Amino acid sequence: MDTAREQRILLLSIGMTVAVSAAGFMGGLLVGSQAILFDGIYSLVDVALTLVSLSVLRLVAREQSPRFQYGYWHLEPMVEALGGVILSLACVYALANAVIGLTTGGHVVKFGPALWWAGLISATNLGMAAFVAGQARRLHSPLLWLDVRAWLLGGLMALAVVLAFLLALALQDGPWQHWVPYLDSIVLLLISLAVLPVPTRAAFKALREVLQVAPDDLDQRVQQVMQAFVRERGYAGFTSHVAKMGRMRFIEIHVLTDPATPLGTVGEVDAMRDEIAVRLDARGGMFWLTIDFTADPAWT
């Protein structure tokens, strides 16, 4: 499998993420904003995840080895699950910091410079999200979609900071001025609560693949196709097993026949396998399809 294009995109993403992370750290410290600082931490975590994703892509490109004879597909959902857990923990950390800020009277932020800083970070993140999403759609890459989520969340977080700081500037020197020190902590609280379900959901979905939980849509498609096939051919029945690991879908089908049923030549049996594969739309390189015919129920 050629993953060179994905690797180049991830390398570009790593470079941009390092720049955004540095800007977030520097900007958060200079203007005194925990929300901007959290964006920098989030980006730093994304750098580590992207580096792991790049390593996995290089392994996936090998397809198999004497030790991993089914390939390295299982590493993709493992990386997605790990990434989701780490980003979830980062959100919990931000949530704790926001609560501490609210309970200790808030803090002063230089809202003018912070507004421009957050605006620059937001524009960069959303621009990268759009670019990587286009490449992920074209290459059908789950690892690139993981990177898209990170860029999109970072951009939305920075955008929320921009809106909050605009509100802070509007409230200064007014009757609501006493709320201004709390705004940075409030926006950090809202951002962490809004973002937390996204990596948590992604981790749960990837964990299902790690545990090889059968995907419902693939299982239903196999059931429908095979029920029609055995009915048309007059076979006794079938059993099937499906799983999804990363971009690879594994399908195992055992067709049960009567011991006296003639199957025909090997070529005719292969033709039936081809027919099933076409009906399942499983002829591409993203399917590991195994089909056998047997008269012994013990083999099904």
mmCIF file of C-alpha atoms in Angstrom:
data_model
loop_
_atom_site.group_PDB
_atom_site.id
_atom_site.type_symbol
_atom_site.label_atom_id
_atom_site.label_comp_id
_atom_site.label_asym_id
_atom_site.label_seq_id
_atom_site.Cartn_x
_atom_site.Cartn_y
_atom_site.Cartn_z
ATOM 1 C CA MET A 1 0.000 0.000 0.000
ATOM 2 C CA ASP A 2 1.368 3.420 -0.972
ATOM 3 C CA THR A 3 1.143 5.783 1.997
ATOM 4 C CA ALA A 4 3.811 8.237 0.814
ATOM 5 C CA ARG A 5 1.245 10.990 0.203
ATOM 6 C CA GLU A 6 -0.229 10.557 3.687
ATOM 7 C CA GLN A 7 3.242 10.653 5.215
ATOM 8 C CA ARG A 8 4.083 13.920 3.441
ATOM 9 C CA ILE A 9 0.848 15.508 4.665
ATOM 10 C CA LEU A 10 1.532 14.377 8.225
ATOM 11 C CA LEU A 11 5.066 15.795 8.060
ATOM 12 C CA LEU A 12 3.622 19.146 6.964
ATOM 13 C CA SER A 13 1.064 18.899 9.761
ATOM 14 C CA ILE A 14 3.808 18.238 12.304
ATOM 15 C CA GLY A 15 5.728 21.332 11.227
ATOM 16 C CA MET A 16 2.645 23.536 11.381
ATOM 17 C CA THR A 17 1.587 22.054 14.722
ATOM 18 C CA VAL A 18 4.973 22.813 16.262
ATOM 19 C CA ALA A 19 4.649 26.423 15.080
ATOM 20 C CA VAL A 20 1.100 26.759 16.443
ATOM 21 C CA SER A 21 2.076 25.119 19.725
ATOM 22 C CA ALA A 22 4.990 27.509 20.181
ATOM 23 C CA ALA A 23 2.722 30.456 19.377
ATOM 24 C CA GLY A 24 0.142 29.227 21.888
ATOM 25 C CA PHE A 25 2.670 28.796 24.678
ATOM 26 C CA MET A 26 4.363 32.117 24.001
ATOM 27 C CA GLY A 27 1.107 33.996 23.533
ATOM 28 C CA GLY A 28 -0.556 32.463 26.593
ATOM 29 C CA LEU A 29 2.362 33.390 28.828
ATOM 30 C CA LEU A 30 2.786 36.904 27.422
ATOM 31 C CA VAL A 31 -0.858 37.945 27.661
ATOM 32 C CA GLY A 32 -1.684 35.876 30.757
ATOM 33 C CA SER A 33 -4.389 33.754 29.132
ATOM 34 C CA GLN A 34 -4.994 30.185 30.293
ATOM 35 C CA ALA A 35 -7.286 29.578 27.318
ATOM 36 C CA ILE A 36 -4.552 30.403 24.796
ATOM 37 C CA LEU A 37 -2.040 28.410 26.853
ATOM 38 C CA PHE A 38 -4.385 25.405 26.728
ATOM 39 C CA ASP A 39 -4.526 25.701 22.944
ATOM 40 C CA GLY A 40 -0.731 25.467 22.953
ATOM 41 C CA ILE A 41 -0.799 22.378 25.194
ATOM 42 C CA TYR A 42 -3.448 20.809 22.979
ATOM 43 C CA SER A 43 -1.277 21.423 19.915
ATOM 44 C CA LEU A 44 1.770 19.957 21.656
ATOM 45 C CA VAL A 45 -0.175 16.756 22.397
ATOM 46 C CA ASP A 46 -1.232 16.699 18.752
ATOM 47 C CA VAL A 47 2.444 16.791 17.679
ATOM 48 C CA ALA A 48 3.125 13.619 19.652
ATOM 49 C CA LEU A 49 0.035 11.904 18.217
ATOM 50 C CA THR A 50 0.922 12.918 14.668
ATOM 51 C CA LEU A 51 4.437 11.512 15.077
ATOM 52 C CA VAL A 52 2.939 8.210 16.229
ATOM 53 C CA SER A 53 0.509 8.267 13.286
ATOM 54 C CA LEU A 54 3.413 8.793 10.890
ATOM 55 C CA SER A 55 5.238 5.773 12.323
ATOM 56 C CA VAL A 56 2.093 3.654 11.961
ATOM 57 C CA LEU A 57 1.643 4.711 8.336
ATOM 58 C CA ARG A 58 5.161 3.545 7.536
ATOM 59 C CA LEU A 59 4.367 0.166 9.073
ATOM 60 C CA VAL A 60 1.013 -0.089 7.274
ATOM 61 C CA ALA A 61 2.802 0.509 3.974
ATOM 62 C CA ARG A 62 4.676 -2.782 4.493
ATOM 63 C CA GLU A 63 1.302 -4.599 4.646
ATOM 64 C CA GLN A 64 2.759 -7.659 6.413
ATOM 65 C CA SER A 65 5.868 -9.233 7.905
ATOM 66 C CA PRO A 66 6.893 -12.727 9.102
ATOM 67 C CA ARG A 67 5.885 -11.718 12.639
ATOM 68 C CA PHE A 68 2.716 -9.767 11.764
ATOM 69 C CA GLN A 69 1.386 -11.895 8.933
ATOM 70 C CA TYR A 70 -2.027 -10.165 8.894
ATOM 71 C CA GLY A 71 -0.343 -6.784 8.512
ATOM 72 C CA TYR A 72 -0.243 -3.764 10.805
ATOM 73 C CA TRP A 73 -3.859 -2.649 10.345
ATOM 74 C CA HIS A 74 -4.628 -3.143 14.034
ATOM 75 C CA LEU A 75 -2.219 -0.321 14.936
ATOM 76 C CA GLU A 76 -4.449 2.343 13.342
ATOM 77 C CA PRO A 77 -7.363 2.005 15.797
ATOM 78 C CA MET A 78 -4.873 1.637 18.648
ATOM 79 C CA VAL A 79 -3.378 5.023 17.761
ATOM 80 C CA GLU A 80 -6.846 6.554 17.439
ATOM 81 C CA ALA A 81 -7.857 5.173 20.841
ATOM 82 C CA LEU A 82 -4.645 6.402 22.458
ATOM 83 C CA GLY A 83 -5.072 9.822 20.872
ATOM 84 C CA GLY A 84 -8.650 10.100 22.040
ATOM 85 C CA VAL A 85 -7.712 9.199 25.609
ATOM 86 C CA ILE A 86 -4.803 11.661 25.743
ATOM 87 C CA LEU A 87 -6.854 14.519 24.305
ATOM 88 C CA SER A 88 -9.664 13.704 26.738
ATOM 89 C CA LEU A 89 -7.204 13.955 29.625
ATOM 90 C CA ALA A 90 -5.972 17.292 28.273
ATOM 91 C CA CYS A 91 -9.564 18.558 28.322
ATOM 92 C CA VAL A 92 -10.024 17.350 31.908
ATOM 93 C CA TYR A 93 -6.817 19.177 32.860
ATOM 94 C CA ALA A 94 -8.130 22.367 31.288
ATOM 95 C CA LEU A 95 -11.453 21.924 33.054
ATOM 96 C CA ALA A 96 -9.694 21.647 36.417
ATOM 97 C CA ASN A 97 -7.650 24.796 35.715
ATOM 98 C CA ALA A 98 -10.803 26.690 34.763
ATOM 99 C CA VAL A 99 -12.540 25.715 38.011
ATOM 100 C CA ILE A 100 -9.485 26.769 40.028
ATOM 101 C CA GLY A 101 -9.444 30.126 38.224
ATOM 102 C CA LEU A 102 -13.131 30.743 38.906
ATOM 103 C CA THR A 103 -12.843 29.876 42.593
ATOM 104 C CA THR A 104 -9.782 32.076 43.174
ATOM 105 C CA GLY A 105 -11.149 35.325 41.736
ATOM 106 C CA GLY A 106 -10.003 35.018 38.127
ATOM 107 C CA HIS A 107 -6.971 36.812 36.703
ATOM 108 C CA VAL A 108 -6.037 39.774 34.515
ATOM 109 C CA VAL A 109 -5.516 39.216 30.789
ATOM 110 C CA LYS A 110 -4.131 41.667 28.220
ATOM 111 C CA PHE A 111 -7.208 41.330 26.034
ATOM 112 C CA GLY A 112 -6.068 43.548 23.161
ATOM 113 C CA PRO A 113 -2.896 41.608 22.227
ATOM 114 C CA ALA A 114 -4.585 38.337 23.241
ATOM 115 C CA LEU A 115 -7.363 38.964 20.707
ATOM 116 C CA TRP A 116 -4.939 39.254 17.804
ATOM 117 C CA TRP A 117 -2.935 36.259 19.005
ATOM 118 C CA ALA A 118 -5.993 34.038 19.323
ATOM 119 C CA GLY A 119 -7.272 35.226 15.936
ATOM 120 C CA LEU A 120 -4.028 34.223 14.219
ATOM 121 C CA ILE A 121 -4.029 30.788 15.883
ATOM 122 C CA SER A 122 -7.696 30.222 14.982
ATOM 123 C CA ALA A 123 -7.189 31.115 11.320
ATOM 124 C CA THR A 124 -4.144 28.848 11.052
ATOM 125 C CA ASN A 125 -5.876 25.884 12.700
ATOM 126 C CA LEU A 126 -9.066 26.140 10.654
ATOM 127 C CA GLY A 127 -7.075 26.575 7.445
ATOM 128 C CA MET A 128 -5.041 23.439 8.180
ATOM 129 C CA ALA A 129 -8.226 21.530 9.105
ATOM 130 C CA ALA A 130 -9.741 22.360 5.717
ATOM 131 C CA PHE A 131 -6.569 21.379 3.841
ATOM 132 C CA VAL A 132 -6.001 18.065 5.653
ATOM 133 C CA ALA A 133 -9.732 17.197 5.404
ATOM 134 C CA GLY A 134 -9.530 17.487 1.625
ATOM 135 C CA GLN A 135 -6.528 15.156 1.548
ATOM 136 C CA ALA A 136 -8.120 12.692 4.013
ATOM 137 C CA ARG A 137 -11.266 12.535 1.872
ATOM 138 C CA ARG A 138 -9.210 11.912 -1.266
ATOM 139 C CA LEU A 139 -6.967 9.261 0.319
ATOM 140 C CA HIS A 140 -9.614 7.628 2.570
ATOM 141 C CA SER A 141 -7.203 7.847 5.503
ATOM 142 C CA PRO A 142 -8.506 7.410 9.094
ATOM 143 C CA LEU A 143 -5.203 8.701 10.470
ATOM 144 C CA LEU A 144 -5.545 11.929 8.485
ATOM 145 C CA TRP A 145 -9.118 12.290 9.770
ATOM 146 C CA LEU A 146 -7.699 12.032 13.294
ATOM 147 C CA ASP A 147 -5.387 14.912 12.410
ATOM 148 C CA VAL A 148 -8.322 16.879 10.972
ATOM 149 C CA ARG A 149 -10.213 16.554 14.258
ATOM 150 C CA ALA A 150 -7.234 17.905 16.169
ATOM 151 C CA TRP A 151 -6.861 20.927 13.846
ATOM 152 C CA LEU A 152 -10.598 21.616 13.847
ATOM 153 C CA LEU A 153 -10.903 21.439 17.615
ATOM 154 C CA GLY A 154 -7.880 23.690 18.041
ATOM 155 C CA GLY A 155 -9.348 26.205 15.602
ATOM 156 C CA LEU A 156 -12.757 26.214 17.283
ATOM 157 C CA MET A 157 -11.150 26.620 20.697
ATOM 158 C CA ALA A 158 -9.138 29.617 19.497
ATOM 159 C CA LEU A 159 -12.249 31.070 17.829
ATOM 160 C CA ALA A 160 -14.142 30.801 21.113
ATOM 161 C CA VAL A 161 -11.280 32.668 22.794
ATOM 162 C CA VAL A 162 -11.548 35.412 20.172
ATOM 163 C CA LEU A 163 -15.267 35.852 20.836
ATOM 164 C CA ALA A 164 -14.739 35.882 24.601
ATOM 165 C CA PHE A 165 -12.001 38.490 24.373
ATOM 166 C CA LEU A 166 -14.171 40.672 22.147
ATOM 167 C CA LEU A 167 -16.808 40.489 24.880
ATOM 168 C CA ALA A 168 -14.182 41.380 27.496
ATOM 169 C CA LEU A 169 -13.165 44.479 25.569
ATOM 170 C CA ALA A 170 -16.826 45.498 25.332
ATOM 171 C CA LEU A 171 -17.366 45.041 29.096
ATOM 172 C CA GLN A 172 -14.310 47.012 30.181
ATOM 173 C CA ASP A 173 -15.024 50.341 31.904
ATOM 174 C CA GLY A 174 -18.724 49.442 32.139
ATOM 175 C CA PRO A 175 -21.147 48.277 34.839
ATOM 176 C CA TRP A 176 -20.196 44.630 34.156
ATOM 177 C CA GLN A 177 -16.459 45.212 34.464
ATOM 178 C CA HIS A 178 -16.204 43.011 37.580
ATOM 179 C CA TRP A 179 -16.834 39.962 35.345
ATOM 180 C CA VAL A 180 -13.841 40.671 33.100
ATOM 181 C CA PRO A 181 -11.212 38.833 35.274
ATOM 182 C CA TYR A 182 -13.363 35.703 35.120
ATOM 183 C CA LEU A 183 -13.860 35.610 31.354
ATOM 184 C CA ASP A 184 -10.652 33.738 30.528
ATOM 185 C CA SER A 185 -11.524 30.992 33.032
ATOM 186 C CA ILE A 186 -15.147 30.909 31.861
ATOM 187 C CA VAL A 187 -14.187 30.448 28.216
ATOM 188 C CA LEU A 188 -11.645 27.776 29.193
ATOM 189 C CA LEU A 189 -14.388 25.968 31.144
ATOM 190 C CA LEU A 190 -16.831 26.123 28.231
ATOM 191 C CA ILE A 191 -14.219 25.053 25.684
ATOM 192 C CA SER A 192 -13.084 22.040 27.709
ATOM 193 C CA LEU A 193 -16.687 20.923 28.296
ATOM 194 C CA ALA A 194 -17.567 21.348 24.610
ATOM 195 C CA VAL A 195 -14.444 19.621 23.295
ATOM 196 C CA LEU A 196 -14.303 16.723 25.774
ATOM 197 C CA PRO A 197 -17.020 14.569 24.079
ATOM 198 C CA VAL A 198 -15.202 14.629 20.720
ATOM 199 C CA PRO A 199 -11.976 12.765 21.654
ATOM 200 C CA THR A 200 -13.933 10.613 24.118
ATOM 201 C CA ARG A 201 -16.286 9.498 21.331
ATOM 202 C CA ALA A 202 -13.325 8.888 18.992
ATOM 203 C CA ALA A 203 -11.562 6.780 21.640
ATOM 204 C CA PHE A 204 -14.696 4.700 22.215
ATOM 205 C CA LYS A 205 -15.160 4.106 18.487
ATOM 206 C CA ALA A 206 -11.512 3.093 18.028
ATOM 207 C CA LEU A 207 -11.660 0.847 21.080
ATOM 208 C CA ARG A 208 -14.498 -1.098 19.426
ATOM 209 C CA GLU A 209 -12.127 -1.856 16.541
ATOM 210 C CA VAL A 210 -9.299 -2.816 18.896
ATOM 211 C CA LEU A 211 -11.677 -5.267 20.606
ATOM 212 C CA GLN A 212 -12.857 -6.454 17.146
ATOM 213 C CA VAL A 213 -16.508 -5.636 17.775
ATOM 214 C CA ALA A 214 -18.351 -6.508 14.548
ATOM 215 C CA PRO A 215 -19.405 -3.348 12.660
ATOM 216 C CA ASP A 216 -23.185 -3.469 12.264
ATOM 217 C CA ASP A 217 -23.325 -2.144 8.695
ATOM 218 C CA LEU A 218 -20.750 -4.621 7.381
ATOM 219 C CA ASP A 219 -22.371 -7.529 9.240
ATOM 220 C CA GLN A 220 -25.807 -6.646 7.838
ATOM 221 C CA ARG A 221 -24.463 -6.422 4.302
ATOM 222 C CA VAL A 222 -22.805 -9.856 4.557
ATOM 223 C CA GLN A 223 -25.974 -11.369 6.038
ATOM 224 C CA GLN A 224 -28.184 -9.969 3.271
ATOM 225 C CA VAL A 225 -25.862 -11.019 0.449
ATOM 226 C CA MET A 226 -25.261 -14.521 1.779
ATOM 227 C CA GLN A 227 -28.911 -15.207 2.636
ATOM 228 C CA ALA A 228 -29.793 -14.422 -0.967
ATOM 229 C CA PHE A 229 -26.840 -16.476 -2.294
ATOM 230 C CA VAL A 230 -27.603 -19.687 -0.374
ATOM 231 C CA ARG A 231 -31.302 -19.372 -1.204
ATOM 232 C CA GLU A 232 -30.570 -19.034 -4.938
ATOM 233 C CA ARG A 233 -28.047 -21.923 -4.959
ATOM 234 C CA GLY A 234 -29.997 -24.209 -2.641
ATOM 235 C CA TYR A 235 -27.236 -24.550 -0.068
ATOM 236 C CA ALA A 236 -28.011 -25.560 3.533
ATOM 237 C CA GLY A 237 -26.829 -22.336 5.133
ATOM 238 C CA PHE A 238 -23.770 -20.296 6.073
ATOM 239 C CA THR A 239 -21.916 -18.663 8.937
ATOM 240 C CA SER A 240 -19.951 -15.433 8.778
ATOM 241 C CA HIS A 241 -17.569 -13.406 10.909
ATOM 242 C CA VAL A 242 -16.638 -9.754 10.274
ATOM 243 C CA ALA A 243 -14.308 -7.249 11.886
ATOM 244 C CA LYS A 244 -12.837 -3.854 11.062
ATOM 245 C CA MET A 245 -9.322 -2.786 11.997
ATOM 246 C CA GLY A 246 -8.296 0.623 10.766
ATOM 247 C CA ARG A 247 -8.957 0.804 7.050
ATOM 248 C CA MET A 248 -8.994 -2.995 6.613
ATOM 249 C CA ARG A 249 -12.230 -5.022 6.765
ATOM 250 C CA PHE A 250 -11.996 -8.739 7.502
ATOM 251 C CA ILE A 251 -14.778 -11.044 6.261
ATOM 252 C CA GLU A 252 -14.829 -14.802 6.791
ATOM 253 C CA ILE A 253 -17.676 -16.842 5.257
ATOM 254 C CA HIS A 254 -18.353 -20.579 5.521
ATOM 255 C CA VAL A 255 -21.005 -21.942 3.165
ATOM 256 C CA LEU A 256 -22.648 -25.177 4.383
ATOM 257 C CA THR A 257 -23.619 -27.660 1.647
ATOM 258 C CA ASP A 258 -25.143 -31.110 1.538
ATOM 259 C CA PRO A 259 -22.467 -33.872 1.313
ATOM 260 C CA ALA A 260 -23.996 -35.042 -1.976
ATOM 261 C CA THR A 261 -24.079 -31.582 -3.539
ATOM 262 C CA PRO A 262 -21.627 -31.284 -6.464
ATOM 263 C CA LEU A 263 -19.681 -28.022 -6.359
ATOM 264 C CA GLY A 264 -18.100 -28.392 -9.788
ATOM 265 C CA THR A 265 -14.520 -27.726 -10.787
ATOM 266 C CA VAL A 266 -12.099 -25.555 -8.828
ATOM 267 C CA GLY A 267 -12.623 -22.859 -11.433
ATOM 268 C CA GLU A 268 -16.393 -22.979 -10.885
ATOM 269 C CA VAL A 269 -15.916 -22.701 -7.105
ATOM 270 C CA ASP A 270 -13.626 -19.709 -7.641
ATOM 271 C CA ALA A 271 -16.284 -18.161 -9.858
ATOM 272 C CA MET A 272 -18.775 -18.455 -6.996
ATOM 273 C CA ARG A 273 -16.269 -16.774 -4.675
ATOM 274 C CA ASP A 274 -15.873 -13.983 -7.212
ATOM 275 C CA GLU A 275 -19.645 -13.609 -7.408
ATOM 276 C CA ILE A 276 -19.917 -13.252 -3.633
ATOM 277 C CA ALA A 277 -17.040 -10.743 -3.562
ATOM 278 C CA VAL A 278 -18.706 -8.638 -6.258
ATOM 279 C CA ARG A 279 -22.048 -8.692 -4.435
ATOM 280 C CA LEU A 280 -20.286 -7.580 -1.252
ATOM 281 C CA ASP A 281 -18.335 -4.933 -3.166
ATOM 282 C CA ALA A 282 -15.271 -6.438 -1.492
ATOM 283 C CA ARG A 283 -12.881 -6.688 -4.423
ATOM 284 C CA GLY A 284 -10.734 -3.743 -3.334
ATOM 285 C CA GLY A 285 -7.515 -3.814 -1.353
ATOM 286 C CA MET A 286 -9.316 -2.795 1.849
ATOM 287 C CA PHE A 287 -10.935 -6.222 2.293
ATOM 288 C CA TRP A 288 -9.487 -9.476 3.622
ATOM 289 C CA LEU A 289 -12.074 -11.924 2.292
ATOM 290 C CA THR A 290 -12.071 -15.661 3.009
ATOM 291 C CA ILE A 291 -14.804 -17.950 1.575
ATOM 292 C CA ASP A 292 -14.958 -21.732 1.882
ATOM 293 C CA PHE A 293 -17.513 -24.447 1.148
ATOM 294 C CA THR A 294 -18.000 -27.434 3.442
ATOM 295 C CA ALA A 295 -20.498 -30.202 4.201
ATOM 296 C CA ASP A 296 -19.325 -30.579 7.807
ATOM 297 C CA PRO A 297 -21.011 -28.139 10.263
ATOM 298 C CA ALA A 298 -17.934 -28.436 12.508
ATOM 299 C CA TRP A 299 -15.990 -26.312 9.971
ATOM 300 C CA THR A 300 -18.530 -23.478 9.951
#
